[in-house]
Amino acid sequence: MSITPGIRLAFLAFALSLLATGILILAVSIFWLNHPDTVRDAVVTMDLVFAGIVFGVFTSLSTLPGLLGNLSPVRCKRSLIIYVILVVVVIAIDLSLATVVWFRSLQLRSAFAQLWAGIDRPTRISFQGYAFPADNPALTPMCSPSSTLQGKLHLRSPIFQPSLVVSRLITPSSDLSNKIMYCRGKQGCINPITAIASIQLINIYTTLYAFSAIGVLCILSGIVLIYARNDEERFLRIEEKQRGDRALNLQYV
């Protein structure tokens, strides 16, 4: 097998696709870093964002040995081998990040109490309108911040504190007005927030898993190019040896 233009073109196309993938991951991570989103930041934490930045840079740089090797495959065998090894590392990191995000998507509800406890009071209050913009002010069982409920019900009670509220409405006790509803249980923001966060996480890990397919194609094209390069090098050596033999024979003629 010799190095045909088709082999080099396919290798170049997949290498450039991997480069574009790295640049895209880097750009999205930087965008998320500079444009906070309340729900997204609750589940896509800064450690994942910074990991995305590092991964994007590493992925982009990993394509350089391959692009260099494609310029002269016969002379740059080491660059091609390094490229294939780096792409294997890229795939391993990509699958690891995707699995971490996937695992977080499975733990959204079980980890919600801890997540909610770490959110500051203004952010909790903002979720009231964020989850259901049409309900403003709202008495529906969702995120009930104390400011909203106390302002609506004219109630000053420690019951109505920003919390996980509410899964159900319980009949108020006889010493309170019939217009006042108790908010107990722990449902509240969990449904709207986890629904939004789940969609975002699904999109992230699905995209990362899809990116790994590009890496696999890069490895296959790299192996094919290395194999073709080895064959061509062997042919060149045979041809060089034959020329040497002919030159030696001419000396004895």
Coordinates of C-alpha atoms in Angstrom, one line a residue:
M1 CA 0.0 0.0 0.0
S2 CA 1.4 3.4 -1.0
I3 CA 0.5 6.8 0.3
T4 CA -2.3 7.9 -1.9
P5 CA -3.8 11.5 -2.0
G6 CA -7.0 10.0 -0.7
I7 CA -5.4 8.6 2.5
R8 CA -3.7 11.9 3.2
L9 CA -6.8 13.9 2.5
A10 CA -8.9 11.7 4.8
F11 CA -6.3 11.9 7.5
L12 CA -6.2 15.7 7.2
A13 CA -10.0 16.0 7.3
F14 CA -10.3 14.0 10.5
A15 CA -7.3 15.8 12.1
L16 CA -8.9 19.2 11.3
S17 CA -12.2 17.9 12.7
L18 CA -10.4 17.1 16.0
L19 CA -8.9 20.5 16.0
A20 CA -12.3 22.1 15.5
T21 CA -13.6 20.0 18.3
G22 CA -10.9 21.2 20.7
I23 CA -11.5 24.9 19.7
L24 CA -15.3 24.4 20.2
I25 CA -14.8 22.9 23.7
L26 CA -12.4 25.7 24.6
A27 CA -14.8 28.4 23.3
V28 CA -17.9 27.0 25.1
S29 CA -15.9 26.6 28.3
I30 CA -14.7 30.2 28.2
F31 CA -18.2 31.4 27.3
W32 CA -19.6 29.6 30.4
L33 CA -16.8 31.1 32.5
N34 CA -17.6 34.6 31.4
H35 CA -21.4 34.3 31.2
P36 CA -22.8 32.7 34.4
D37 CA -26.1 30.9 34.4
T38 CA -27.8 30.2 37.7
V39 CA -29.2 26.8 36.9
R40 CA -26.2 25.6 34.8
D41 CA -23.6 26.8 37.3
A42 CA -25.4 24.8 40.0
V43 CA -24.6 21.5 38.3
V44 CA -21.8 22.4 35.8
T45 CA -19.4 23.6 38.5
M46 CA -16.2 25.6 38.0
D47 CA -14.0 22.5 38.2
L48 CA -15.8 21.1 35.1
V49 CA -15.6 24.4 33.3
F50 CA -11.8 24.7 34.0
A51 CA -11.4 21.0 33.0
G52 CA -13.2 21.9 29.7
I53 CA -10.7 24.7 29.1
V54 CA -7.7 22.5 29.7
F55 CA -9.2 19.7 27.7
G56 CA -9.9 22.1 24.8
V57 CA -6.4 23.4 24.7
F58 CA -4.9 19.9 25.0
T59 CA -7.1 18.5 22.2
S60 CA -6.2 21.4 19.9
L61 CA -2.5 21.0 20.5
S62 CA -2.7 17.2 20.0
T63 CA -3.5 17.7 16.4
L64 CA -0.2 19.6 15.6
P65 CA 2.0 16.5 15.4
G66 CA -0.5 14.9 13.0
L67 CA -0.7 17.9 10.8
L68 CA 3.1 18.1 10.7
G69 CA 3.4 14.3 10.0
N70 CA 0.9 14.6 7.1
L71 CA 3.2 17.1 5.3
S72 CA 5.9 14.4 4.9
P73 CA 4.7 11.0 6.2
V74 CA 7.9 9.1 5.2
R75 CA 10.2 11.5 7.1
C76 CA 7.9 12.3 10.0
K77 CA 6.9 8.8 11.3
R78 CA 7.6 9.8 14.9
S79 CA 5.2 12.7 14.6
L80 CA 2.4 10.4 13.4
I81 CA 3.0 7.9 16.2
I82 CA 3.0 10.7 18.8
Y83 CA -0.3 12.0 17.2
V84 CA -2.0 8.7 17.5
I85 CA -0.9 8.3 21.2
L86 CA -2.1 11.8 22.0
V87 CA -5.5 11.1 20.4
V88 CA -5.8 8.0 22.5
V89 CA -5.3 10.2 25.6
V90 CA -7.8 12.7 24.3
I91 CA -10.4 10.0 23.9
A92 CA -9.7 8.7 27.5
I93 CA -10.1 12.2 28.9
D94 CA -13.2 12.9 26.8
L95 CA -14.9 9.7 28.0
S96 CA -13.9 10.5 31.6
L97 CA -15.5 13.9 31.4
A98 CA -18.6 12.6 29.7
T99 CA -19.0 9.9 32.4
V100 CA -18.6 12.4 35.2
V101 CA -21.3 14.6 33.7
W102 CA -23.5 11.6 33.1
F103 CA -23.1 10.5 36.7
R104 CA -24.0 13.9 37.9
S105 CA -27.2 13.8 35.9
L106 CA -28.2 10.6 37.7
Q107 CA -27.6 12.2 41.1
L108 CA -29.5 15.5 40.5
R109 CA -32.4 14.6 42.8
S110 CA -30.5 12.8 45.5
A111 CA -27.9 15.6 45.7
F112 CA -30.5 18.4 45.5
A113 CA -30.6 19.1 49.2
Q114 CA -26.9 19.7 49.4
L115 CA -27.0 21.7 46.2
W116 CA -29.8 23.9 47.5
A117 CA -28.1 24.5 50.8
G118 CA -25.0 25.9 48.9
I119 CA -27.0 28.5 47.0
D120 CA -27.2 32.0 48.4
R121 CA -30.5 33.5 49.5
P122 CA -30.8 36.0 46.6
T123 CA -30.3 33.2 44.1
R124 CA -32.9 31.0 45.8
I125 CA -35.4 33.9 45.6
S126 CA -34.6 34.4 41.9
F127 CA -35.6 30.8 41.2
Q128 CA -39.2 31.7 42.0
G129 CA -39.6 33.6 38.7
Y130 CA -36.9 31.7 36.9
A131 CA -38.6 28.4 37.1
F132 CA -42.1 29.6 36.3
P133 CA -42.0 33.2 34.9
A134 CA -45.8 33.1 34.4
D135 CA -46.4 32.7 38.1
N136 CA -45.3 36.0 39.6
P137 CA -46.1 36.4 42.4
A138 CA -46.9 32.8 42.9
L139 CA -48.7 30.6 45.5
T140 CA -48.1 27.5 43.5
P141 CA -46.1 24.7 45.2
M142 CA -42.6 25.4 43.9
C143 CA -39.8 27.7 45.1
S144 CA -41.3 29.7 47.9
P145 CA -38.9 32.3 49.1
S146 CA -39.8 34.0 52.4
S147 CA -40.0 37.5 50.7
T148 CA -42.6 36.3 48.2
L149 CA -44.8 34.4 50.6
Q150 CA -44.6 36.9 53.4
G151 CA -45.3 39.8 51.1
K152 CA -48.3 37.9 49.6
L153 CA -49.7 36.5 52.8
H154 CA -48.7 39.2 55.2
L155 CA -47.2 36.6 57.4
R156 CA -44.1 36.8 59.6
S157 CA -43.3 33.3 60.5
P158 CA -40.1 31.2 60.6
I159 CA -42.1 28.6 58.7
F160 CA -41.7 30.6 55.5
Q161 CA -37.9 30.5 55.0
P162 CA -36.1 29.8 51.7
S163 CA -35.9 26.1 51.7
L164 CA -36.7 23.1 49.5
V165 CA -40.5 23.8 49.8
V166 CA -43.1 22.4 48.8
S167 CA -44.5 19.0 47.9
R168 CA -48.0 19.6 49.1
L169 CA -50.3 22.1 50.8
I170 CA -51.5 21.2 54.3
T171 CA -54.7 22.5 55.9
P172 CA -53.7 25.4 58.2
S173 CA -54.3 25.2 61.9
S174 CA -57.5 26.7 63.3
D175 CA -55.8 29.7 64.9
L176 CA -54.6 31.0 61.5
S177 CA -56.6 32.6 58.7
N178 CA -58.2 30.3 56.1
K179 CA -56.4 32.3 53.5
I180 CA -53.0 31.3 54.8
M181 CA -51.5 28.0 53.6
Y182 CA -48.7 26.0 55.2
C183 CA -45.9 25.1 52.9
R184 CA -44.2 21.9 54.1
G185 CA -42.4 18.9 52.7
K186 CA -39.5 19.2 50.4
Q187 CA -40.3 19.5 46.7
G188 CA -40.3 23.1 45.7
C189 CA -37.6 24.0 43.2
I190 CA -36.4 20.4 42.8
N191 CA -38.7 19.6 39.8
P192 CA -38.2 22.7 37.7
I193 CA -34.5 23.1 38.5
T194 CA -33.6 19.4 38.0
A195 CA -35.6 19.4 34.7
I196 CA -33.7 22.3 33.3
A197 CA -30.3 21.0 34.6
S198 CA -31.0 17.5 33.4
I199 CA -31.5 18.7 29.8
Q200 CA -28.3 20.7 30.0
L201 CA -26.3 17.8 31.3
I202 CA -27.7 15.4 28.8
N203 CA -26.7 17.7 26.0
I204 CA -23.2 18.0 27.4
Y205 CA -22.4 14.3 27.9
T206 CA -24.1 13.3 24.6
T207 CA -21.9 15.8 22.8
L208 CA -18.8 14.6 24.6
Y209 CA -19.5 11.0 23.7
A210 CA -20.1 12.0 20.1
F211 CA -16.7 13.8 20.1
S212 CA -15.0 10.5 21.1
A213 CA -16.2 9.1 17.7
I214 CA -14.2 11.8 15.9
G215 CA -11.2 10.7 18.0
V216 CA -11.7 7.0 16.9
L217 CA -11.7 8.1 13.3
C218 CA -8.6 10.1 13.8
I219 CA -6.8 7.0 15.2
L220 CA -8.0 4.8 12.4
S221 CA -6.9 7.3 9.7
G222 CA -3.5 7.7 11.5
I223 CA -2.9 3.9 11.6
V224 CA -3.8 3.6 7.9
L225 CA -1.4 6.5 7.1
I226 CA 1.4 5.0 9.2
Y227 CA 0.9 1.6 7.6
A228 CA 1.0 3.1 4.1
R229 CA 4.0 5.1 5.1
N230 CA 5.9 2.0 6.2
D231 CA 5.1 0.3 2.9
E232 CA 6.3 3.2 0.9
E233 CA 9.5 3.4 3.0
R234 CA 10.1 -0.3 2.4
F235 CA 9.6 0.2 -1.4
L236 CA 12.0 3.1 -1.4
R237 CA 14.6 1.1 0.4
I238 CA 14.2 -1.8 -2.0
E239 CA 14.5 0.6 -4.9
E240 CA 17.5 2.2 -3.4
K241 CA 19.1 -1.2 -2.9
Q242 CA 18.4 -2.2 -6.5
R243 CA 20.0 1.1 -7.7
G244 CA 23.1 0.3 -5.6
D245 CA 23.3 -3.2 -6.9
R246 CA 23.1 -2.0 -10.5
A247 CA 25.8 0.6 -9.9
L248 CA 28.0 -2.1 -8.3
N249 CA 27.4 -4.4 -11.3
L250 CA 28.4 -1.6 -13.7
Q251 CA 31.7 -1.3 -11.9
Y252 CA 32.6 -4.8 -12.9
V253 CA 31.5 -4.5 -16.5

